[in-house]
XYZ file of C-alpha atoms in Angstrom:
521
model
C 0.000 0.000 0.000
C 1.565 3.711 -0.520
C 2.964 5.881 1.931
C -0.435 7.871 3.294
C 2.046 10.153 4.830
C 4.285 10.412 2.170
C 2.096 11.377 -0.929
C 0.066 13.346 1.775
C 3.290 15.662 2.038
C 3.253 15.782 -1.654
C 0.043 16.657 -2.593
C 0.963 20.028 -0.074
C 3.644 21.038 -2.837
C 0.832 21.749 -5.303
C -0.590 24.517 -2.962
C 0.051 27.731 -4.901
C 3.290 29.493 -3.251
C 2.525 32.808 -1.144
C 4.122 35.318 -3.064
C 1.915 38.433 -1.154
C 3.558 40.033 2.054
C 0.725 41.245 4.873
C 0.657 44.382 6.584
C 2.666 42.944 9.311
C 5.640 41.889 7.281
C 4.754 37.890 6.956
C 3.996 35.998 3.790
C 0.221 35.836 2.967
C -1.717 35.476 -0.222
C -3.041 38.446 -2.000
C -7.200 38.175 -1.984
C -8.556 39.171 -6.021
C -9.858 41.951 -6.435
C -13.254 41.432 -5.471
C -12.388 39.441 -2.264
C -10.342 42.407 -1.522
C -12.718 45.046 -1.846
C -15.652 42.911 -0.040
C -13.449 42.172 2.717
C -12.387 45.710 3.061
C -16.101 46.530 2.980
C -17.569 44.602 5.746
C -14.673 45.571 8.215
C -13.470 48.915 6.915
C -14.213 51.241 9.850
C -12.250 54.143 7.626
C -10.526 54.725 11.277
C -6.983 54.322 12.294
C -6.363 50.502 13.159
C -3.582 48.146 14.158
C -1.265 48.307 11.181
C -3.479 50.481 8.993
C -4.288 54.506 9.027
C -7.947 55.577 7.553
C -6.451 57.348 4.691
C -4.733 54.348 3.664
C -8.075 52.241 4.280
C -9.867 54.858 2.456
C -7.619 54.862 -0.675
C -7.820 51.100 -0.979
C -11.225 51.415 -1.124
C -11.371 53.733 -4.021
C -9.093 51.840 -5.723
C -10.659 48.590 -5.769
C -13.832 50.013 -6.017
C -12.764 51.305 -9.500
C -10.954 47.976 -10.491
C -14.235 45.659 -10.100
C -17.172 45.366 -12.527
C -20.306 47.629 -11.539
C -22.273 45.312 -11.170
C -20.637 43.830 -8.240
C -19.936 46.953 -6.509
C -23.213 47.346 -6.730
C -24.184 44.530 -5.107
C -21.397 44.499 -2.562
C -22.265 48.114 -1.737
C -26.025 46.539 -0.947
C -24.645 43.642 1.046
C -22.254 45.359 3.333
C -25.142 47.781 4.245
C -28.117 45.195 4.538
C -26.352 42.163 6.488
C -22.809 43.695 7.402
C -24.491 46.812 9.130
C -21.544 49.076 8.359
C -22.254 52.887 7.541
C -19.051 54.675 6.485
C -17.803 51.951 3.225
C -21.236 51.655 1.859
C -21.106 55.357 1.472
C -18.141 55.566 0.213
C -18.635 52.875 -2.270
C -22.079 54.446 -3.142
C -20.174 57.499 -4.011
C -17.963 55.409 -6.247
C -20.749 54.006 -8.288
C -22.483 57.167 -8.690
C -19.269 57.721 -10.665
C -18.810 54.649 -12.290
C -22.409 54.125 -13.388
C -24.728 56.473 -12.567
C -28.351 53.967 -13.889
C -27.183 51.200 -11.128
C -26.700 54.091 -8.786
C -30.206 54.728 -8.884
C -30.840 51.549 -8.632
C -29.490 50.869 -5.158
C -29.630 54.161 -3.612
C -32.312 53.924 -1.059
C -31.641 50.213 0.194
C -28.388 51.589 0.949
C -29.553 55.146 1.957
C -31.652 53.845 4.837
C -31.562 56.508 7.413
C -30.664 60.171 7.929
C -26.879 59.526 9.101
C -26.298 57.463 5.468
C -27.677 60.370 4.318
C -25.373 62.619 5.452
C -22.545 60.189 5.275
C -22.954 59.983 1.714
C -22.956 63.811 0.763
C -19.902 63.939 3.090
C -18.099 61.517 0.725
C -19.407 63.396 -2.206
C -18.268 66.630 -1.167
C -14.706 65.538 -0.066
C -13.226 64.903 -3.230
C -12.094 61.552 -2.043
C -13.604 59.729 -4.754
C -12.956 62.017 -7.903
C -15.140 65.114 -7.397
C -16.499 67.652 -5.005
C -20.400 68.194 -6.025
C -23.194 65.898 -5.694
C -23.784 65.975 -9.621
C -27.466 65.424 -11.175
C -27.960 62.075 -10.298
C -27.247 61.680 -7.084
C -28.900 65.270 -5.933
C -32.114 64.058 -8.114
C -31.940 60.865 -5.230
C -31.518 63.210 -2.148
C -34.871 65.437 -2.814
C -36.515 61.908 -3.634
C -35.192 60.696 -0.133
C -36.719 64.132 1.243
C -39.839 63.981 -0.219
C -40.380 60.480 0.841
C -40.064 61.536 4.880
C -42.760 62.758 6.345
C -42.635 66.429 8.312
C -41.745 64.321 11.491
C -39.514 62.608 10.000
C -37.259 65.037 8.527
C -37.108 66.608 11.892
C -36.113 63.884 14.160
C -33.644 63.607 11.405
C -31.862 67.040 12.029
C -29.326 65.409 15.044
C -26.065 65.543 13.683
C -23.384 67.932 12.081
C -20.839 68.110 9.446
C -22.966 68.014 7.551
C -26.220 68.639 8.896
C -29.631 68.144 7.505
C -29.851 71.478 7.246
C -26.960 71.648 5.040
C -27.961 68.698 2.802
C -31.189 70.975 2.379
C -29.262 74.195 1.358
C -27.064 71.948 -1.460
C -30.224 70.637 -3.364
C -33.066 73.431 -2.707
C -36.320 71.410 -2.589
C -39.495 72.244 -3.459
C -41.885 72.077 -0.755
C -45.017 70.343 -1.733
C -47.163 71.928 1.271
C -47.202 74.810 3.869
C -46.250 72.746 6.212
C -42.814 71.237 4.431
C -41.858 75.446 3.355
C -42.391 76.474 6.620
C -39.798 73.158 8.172
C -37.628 73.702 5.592
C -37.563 77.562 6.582
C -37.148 76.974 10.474
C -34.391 74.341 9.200
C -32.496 76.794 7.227
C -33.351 79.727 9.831
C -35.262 82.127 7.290
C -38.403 83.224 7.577
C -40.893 81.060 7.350
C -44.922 80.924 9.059
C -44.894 79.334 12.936
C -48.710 78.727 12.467
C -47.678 76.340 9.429
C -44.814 74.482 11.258
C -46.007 70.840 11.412
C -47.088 70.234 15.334
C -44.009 68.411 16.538
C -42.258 71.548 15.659
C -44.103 74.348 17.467
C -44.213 71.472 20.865
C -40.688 71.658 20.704
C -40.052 75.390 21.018
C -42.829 75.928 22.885
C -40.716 73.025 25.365
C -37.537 74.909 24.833
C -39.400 77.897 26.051
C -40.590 76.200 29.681
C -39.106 73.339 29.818
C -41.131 71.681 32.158
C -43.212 68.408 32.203
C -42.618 65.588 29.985
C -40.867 66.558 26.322
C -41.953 65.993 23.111
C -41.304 63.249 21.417
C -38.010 64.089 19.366
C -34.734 62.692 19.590
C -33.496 63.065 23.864
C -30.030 64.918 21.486
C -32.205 67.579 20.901
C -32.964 68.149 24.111
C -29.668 67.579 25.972
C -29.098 71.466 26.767
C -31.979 72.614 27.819
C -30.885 71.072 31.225
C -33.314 68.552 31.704
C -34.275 67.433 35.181
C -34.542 63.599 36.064
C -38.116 63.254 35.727
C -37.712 64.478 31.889
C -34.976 61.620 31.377
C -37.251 59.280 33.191
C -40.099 59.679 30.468
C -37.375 59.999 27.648
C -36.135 56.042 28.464
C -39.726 55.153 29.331
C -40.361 55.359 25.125
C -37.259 54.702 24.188
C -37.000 51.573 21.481
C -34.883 48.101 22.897
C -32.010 49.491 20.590
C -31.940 53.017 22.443
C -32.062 51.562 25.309
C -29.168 49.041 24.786
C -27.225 51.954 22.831
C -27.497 54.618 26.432
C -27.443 52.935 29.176
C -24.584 55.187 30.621
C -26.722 58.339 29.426
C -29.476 57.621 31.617
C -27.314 56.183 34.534
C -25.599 59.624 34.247
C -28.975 62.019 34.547
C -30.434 59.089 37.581
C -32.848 57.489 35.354
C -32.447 54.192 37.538
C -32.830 56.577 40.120
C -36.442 57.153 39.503
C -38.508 54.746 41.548
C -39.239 51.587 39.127
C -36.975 52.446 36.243
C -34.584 49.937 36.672
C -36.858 47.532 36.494
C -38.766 49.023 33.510
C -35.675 49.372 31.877
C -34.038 45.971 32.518
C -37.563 43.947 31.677
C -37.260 45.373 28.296
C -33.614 44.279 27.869
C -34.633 41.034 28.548
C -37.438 40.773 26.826
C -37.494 37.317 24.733
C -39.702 38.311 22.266
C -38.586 41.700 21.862
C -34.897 40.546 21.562
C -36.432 38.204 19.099
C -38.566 40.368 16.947
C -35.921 42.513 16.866
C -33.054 39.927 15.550
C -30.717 41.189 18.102
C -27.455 39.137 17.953
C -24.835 38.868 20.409
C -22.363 41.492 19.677
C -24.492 44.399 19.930
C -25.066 42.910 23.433
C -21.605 42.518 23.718
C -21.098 46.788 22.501
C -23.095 47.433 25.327
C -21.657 45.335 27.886
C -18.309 46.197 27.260
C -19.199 49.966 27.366
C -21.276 50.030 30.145
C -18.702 48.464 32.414
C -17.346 50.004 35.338
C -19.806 52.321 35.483
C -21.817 51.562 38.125
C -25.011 50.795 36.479
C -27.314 49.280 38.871
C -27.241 45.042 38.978
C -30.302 44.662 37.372
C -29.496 46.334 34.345
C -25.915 44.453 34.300
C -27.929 40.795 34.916
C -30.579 41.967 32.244
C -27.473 42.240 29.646
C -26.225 38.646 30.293
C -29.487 37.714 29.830
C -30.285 38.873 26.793
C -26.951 37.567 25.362
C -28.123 34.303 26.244
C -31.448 34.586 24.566
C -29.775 36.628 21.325
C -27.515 33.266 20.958
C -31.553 31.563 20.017
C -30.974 33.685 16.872
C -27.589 32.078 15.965
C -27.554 29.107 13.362
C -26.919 25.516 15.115
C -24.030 24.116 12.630
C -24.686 20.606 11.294
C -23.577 17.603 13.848
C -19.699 17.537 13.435
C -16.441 17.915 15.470
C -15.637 21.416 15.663
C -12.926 23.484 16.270
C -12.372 27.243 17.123
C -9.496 28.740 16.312
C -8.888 31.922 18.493
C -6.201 35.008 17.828
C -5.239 36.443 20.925
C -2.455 38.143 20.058
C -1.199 41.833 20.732
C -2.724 43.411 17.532
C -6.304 41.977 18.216
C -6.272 44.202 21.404
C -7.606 46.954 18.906
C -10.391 48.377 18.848
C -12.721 46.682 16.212
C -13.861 49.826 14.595
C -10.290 51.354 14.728
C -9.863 54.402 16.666
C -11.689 57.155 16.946
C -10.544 59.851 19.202
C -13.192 59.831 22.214
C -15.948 57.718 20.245
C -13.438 54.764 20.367
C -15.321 51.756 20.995
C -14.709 49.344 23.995
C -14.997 46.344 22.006
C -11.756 44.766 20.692
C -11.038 42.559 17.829
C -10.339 39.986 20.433
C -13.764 40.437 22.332
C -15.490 39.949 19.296
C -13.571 36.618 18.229
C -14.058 35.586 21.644
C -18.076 35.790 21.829
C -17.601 34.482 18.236
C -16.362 31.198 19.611
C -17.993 31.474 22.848
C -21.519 31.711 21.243
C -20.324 28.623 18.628
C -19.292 26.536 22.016
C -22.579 27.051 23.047
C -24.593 26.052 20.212
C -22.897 22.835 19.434
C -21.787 20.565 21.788
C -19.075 18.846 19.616
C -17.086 22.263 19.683
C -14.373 23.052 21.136
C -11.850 26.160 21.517
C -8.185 26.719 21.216
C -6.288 30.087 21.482
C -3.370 31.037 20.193
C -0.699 33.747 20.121
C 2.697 32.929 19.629
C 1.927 29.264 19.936
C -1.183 27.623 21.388
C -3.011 28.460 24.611
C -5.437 26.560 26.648
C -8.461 28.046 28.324
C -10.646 26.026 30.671
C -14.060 26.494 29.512
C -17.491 25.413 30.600
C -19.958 24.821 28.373
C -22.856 26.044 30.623
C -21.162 28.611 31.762
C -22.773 32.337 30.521
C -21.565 32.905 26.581
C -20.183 36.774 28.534
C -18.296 34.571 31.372
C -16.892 32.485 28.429
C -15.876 35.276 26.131
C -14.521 37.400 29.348
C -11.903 34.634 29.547
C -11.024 34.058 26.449
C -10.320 37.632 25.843
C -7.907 37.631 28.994
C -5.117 35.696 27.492
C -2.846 36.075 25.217
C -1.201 39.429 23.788
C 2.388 38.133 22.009
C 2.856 37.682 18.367
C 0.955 36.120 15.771
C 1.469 32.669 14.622
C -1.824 31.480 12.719
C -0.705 28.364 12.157
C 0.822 27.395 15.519
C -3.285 26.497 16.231
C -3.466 24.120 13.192
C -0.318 22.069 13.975
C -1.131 21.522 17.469
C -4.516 20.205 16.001
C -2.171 17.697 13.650
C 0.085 16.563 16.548
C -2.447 15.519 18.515
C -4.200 13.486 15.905
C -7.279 15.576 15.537
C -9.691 15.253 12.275
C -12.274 18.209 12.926
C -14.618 18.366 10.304
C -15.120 22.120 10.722
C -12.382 24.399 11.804
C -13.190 28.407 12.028
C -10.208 30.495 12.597
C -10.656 34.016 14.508
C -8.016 36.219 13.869
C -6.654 39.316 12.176
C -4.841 37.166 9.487
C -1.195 39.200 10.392
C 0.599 36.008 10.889
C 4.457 36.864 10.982
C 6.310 34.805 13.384
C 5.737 31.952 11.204
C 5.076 33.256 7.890
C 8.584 35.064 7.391
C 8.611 36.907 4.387
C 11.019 36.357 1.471
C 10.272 32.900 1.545
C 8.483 31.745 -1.662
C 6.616 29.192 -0.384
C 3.466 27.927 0.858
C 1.725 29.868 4.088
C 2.734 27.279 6.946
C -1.481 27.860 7.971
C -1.409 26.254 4.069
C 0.819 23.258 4.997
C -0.695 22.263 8.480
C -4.110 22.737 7.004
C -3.179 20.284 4.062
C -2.115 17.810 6.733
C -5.298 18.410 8.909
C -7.194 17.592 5.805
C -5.090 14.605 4.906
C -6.534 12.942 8.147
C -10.118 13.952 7.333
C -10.675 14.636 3.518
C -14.256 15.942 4.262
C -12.838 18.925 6.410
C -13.804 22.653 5.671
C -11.863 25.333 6.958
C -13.429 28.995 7.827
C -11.169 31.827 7.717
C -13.241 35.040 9.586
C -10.941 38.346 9.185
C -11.864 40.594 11.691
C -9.282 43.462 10.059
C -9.604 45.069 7.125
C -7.224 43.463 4.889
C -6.174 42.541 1.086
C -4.538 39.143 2.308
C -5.123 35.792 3.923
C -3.022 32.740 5.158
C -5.155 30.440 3.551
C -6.016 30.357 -0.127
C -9.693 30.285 -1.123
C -10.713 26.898 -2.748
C -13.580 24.313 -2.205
C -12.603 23.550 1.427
C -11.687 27.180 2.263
C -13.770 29.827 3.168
C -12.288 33.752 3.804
C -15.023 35.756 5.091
C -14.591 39.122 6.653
C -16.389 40.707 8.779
C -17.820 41.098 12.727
C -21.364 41.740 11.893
C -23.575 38.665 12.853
C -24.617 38.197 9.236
C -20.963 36.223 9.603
C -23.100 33.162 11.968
C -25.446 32.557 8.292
C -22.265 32.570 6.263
C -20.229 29.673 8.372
C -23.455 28.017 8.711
C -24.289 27.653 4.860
C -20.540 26.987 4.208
C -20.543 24.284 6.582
C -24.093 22.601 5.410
C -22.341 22.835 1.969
C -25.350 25.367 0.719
C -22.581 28.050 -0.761
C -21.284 27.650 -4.661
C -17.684 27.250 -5.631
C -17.085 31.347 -5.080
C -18.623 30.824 -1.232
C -18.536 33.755 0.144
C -18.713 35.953 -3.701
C -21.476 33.863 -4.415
C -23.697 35.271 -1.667
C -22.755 38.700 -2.394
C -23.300 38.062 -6.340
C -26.617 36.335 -4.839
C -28.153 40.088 -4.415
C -30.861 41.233 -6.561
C -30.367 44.723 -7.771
């Protein structure tokens, strides 16, 4: 019988040879084009991160943005703001395709133009020049009155938080026409020129009339146009009181800060709705926006209840998280120095508290949950052990997972301690940042070693798939893409659907592509 281990060794010297460096100096494969762009698209945070500024994140962008066919940017541009959730690359890749072809443009704008702050995000990119030109142009201005004119009175005011630009401003660069009295005299107040008060639409004259005597409960407008006019703690008390689940979750440390939870029965208004299974359901809420506001809420002395409320509704979001099919997993988690950054790169005081490592963490701590084959391994510069329970609270899990690590990265230091021992997962999902360098030294024209130990792994169990999920924006990977091999980018949870299909076998021969290509413009 032939050497299994021999011609096992041999069929690794057909892997394609890295000839790509990554942005921390190790040998990687260069992603095409369109894996490129996507992947800088549903992690692009157009911030400063690890090894990357936000121009040079920004550029990229552009640049690839130009390079693929329009048709796929268009549908990328869809994706990354319909199941990634990202607001800053959609815009800018919006921007792009107003450019590169202005019918498809059309096409897309308002399932990517969803809300006031895309809005204004968008016009921002227009107007910076980043993208080839500094004025909206026909098209896209034709868009931005349709967008108005679809809002209704109330809506366009609620819409008017936010600066640079404002709402206001958008108003001034396209001049609409008001259809009635009540839209010229908003547009006037907006634009402060004269305009009727009798015709101002009724949320509009209860607000100044509150800014006047502000005194019993405020109008129903967003609490950020309220904030200085010096509310007391009965006003904040009826501000949470109708606030949604998601503006509850996203100020938490707002209201501690003015003594909502102060207010007889708050707290336990307040952490009832966090809680709330059906609510958590109807709304799809997935563990890492749970996670967002865990993370930022700690230390802060918010009252028990609220903190207990959190965990729990973690451990209901995880019902919304695909069960993988019945197979021996294994999680692959990056603890090393560079995934102490912030997720969405830095951003002076708005920096947020979750890290690229918290997010891998509750990644793999939500997957250990879910499927009782799984099973975790960390590394850094080689592997690390954690002691986890299965039962134990997905937070309590993902709390210490996050706490070790912090040395180099060595992606495939995970894989060959996998081989050593014998293992033949059928599923492996590696967290990480993809800057492997300790054992990826470049100059080398070779194979990635992730490549060679994953080749091995696979020689033991032919049937094994392997998930790559970048949680950087980068143009490289350790592992090439091929029918076994996923690369998938991203920290939104539309990543859970993504493993899940790959796993069940339900993606094409392009895997991830295909579901972006899947979009119907």
């Amino acid at each position: 019988m032939a050497n299994l281990d021999l011609f096992a060794s041999f069929r690794g010297l057909f892997t394609p040879k890295a000839e790509g460096v990554n942005q921390a100096g190790g040998r990687a494969y260069i992603l095409s084009d369109e894996q490129a762009l996507a992947q800088l698209a549903m992690t692009g945070c157009l911030n400063a991160t690890f090894y990357a500024t936000a121009q040079t994140q920004l550029a990229e962008l552009v640049r690839l943005a130009a390079r693929v066919s329009p048709t796929f940017l268009a549908k990328l541009t869809v994706h990354a703001r319909a199941e990634g959730f990202m607001k800053d690359t959609p815009a800018v890749l919006l921007a792009v395709l107003s450019l590169r072809d202005p019918a498809l443009f059309a096409k897309v704008f308002d399932r990517v133009i969803d809300n006031a702050k895309m809005l204004r995000t968008f016009v921002q990119v227009m107007r910076s020049g980043q993208v080839g030109r500094k004025s909206l142009g026909t098209r896209p201005k034709k868009k931005i009155l349709g967008w108005l004119a679809a809002q209704s009175d109330d809506a366009v005011f609620r819409a008017c938080v936010g600066d640079k630009p404002s709402l206001a401003d958008v108003v001034r660069m396209v001049h609409p026409t008001p259809a009635t009295p009540s839209r010229r005299a908003l547009y006037g107040y907006l634009l402060d020129k004269p305009h009727e008060v009798e015709a101002l639409p009724p949320l509009v004259r209860a607000f100044e009339a509150y800014k006047a005597s502000p005194t019993g409960a405020p109008p129903d407008v967003p609490f950020q146009l309220l904030t200085s006019l010096g509310l007391d703690t009965t006003a904040w008390a009826e501000i949470a009181k109708r606030a949604s689940w998601q503006t509850t979750r996203m100020n938490l440390n707002t209201f501690h800060r003015h003594g909502v939870f102060e207010v007889p029965g708050m707290t336990e208004l307040l952490a009832a709705r966090l809680a709330d299974r059906d609510t958590i359901r109807a709304a799809r809420v997935f563990p890492y926006q749970l996670l967002v506001a865990y993370l930022a809420t700690r230390e802060t002395g918010l009252p028990v209840k609220i903190v207990e409320a959190l965990h729990d509704a973690l451990e209901i979001a995880t019902e919304n998280v695909p069960v993988l099919p019945e197979q021996s997993i294994q999680v692959l988690v990056d603890v090393s120095g560079s995934m102490r950054a912030p997720v969405t790169g830095e951003r002076a005081a708005a920096t947020t508290a979750a890290r690229c490592v918290d997010v891998a963490a509750l990644v793999a701590a939500t997957i250990l949950r879910k499927n009782r084959t799984a099973e975790v391994l960390c590394f850094d510069t080689a592997p690390r052990t954690v002691a986890l329970e299965r039962r134990d609270s997905i937070m309590t899990n993902a709390k210490a997972l996050a706490a070790v690590g912090g040395g180099g990265t060595n992606v495939s230091s995970a894989l060959e301690a996998l081989v050593k021992k014998g293992a033949a997962p059928d599923l492996v999902v590696l967290l990480s940042d993809n800057e492997s360098w300790i054992d990826a030294k470049a100059g080398v024209s070779a194979p990635t070693p992730t490549m060679i130990q994953w080749n091995a792994l696979r020689a033991k169990n032919p049937r094994a798939k392997l998930v790559c999920v970048d949680l950087a924006p980068n143009e490289h990977t350790q592992a090439i893409e091929r029918e076994d091999i996923l690369n998938v980018g991203g920290f939104s949870d539309q990543v859970f659907g993504v493993i899940d299909a790959f796993a069940r076998g339900a993606l094409g021969k392009e895997h991830w592509l295909g579901v972006i290509d899947a979009v119907t413009l």
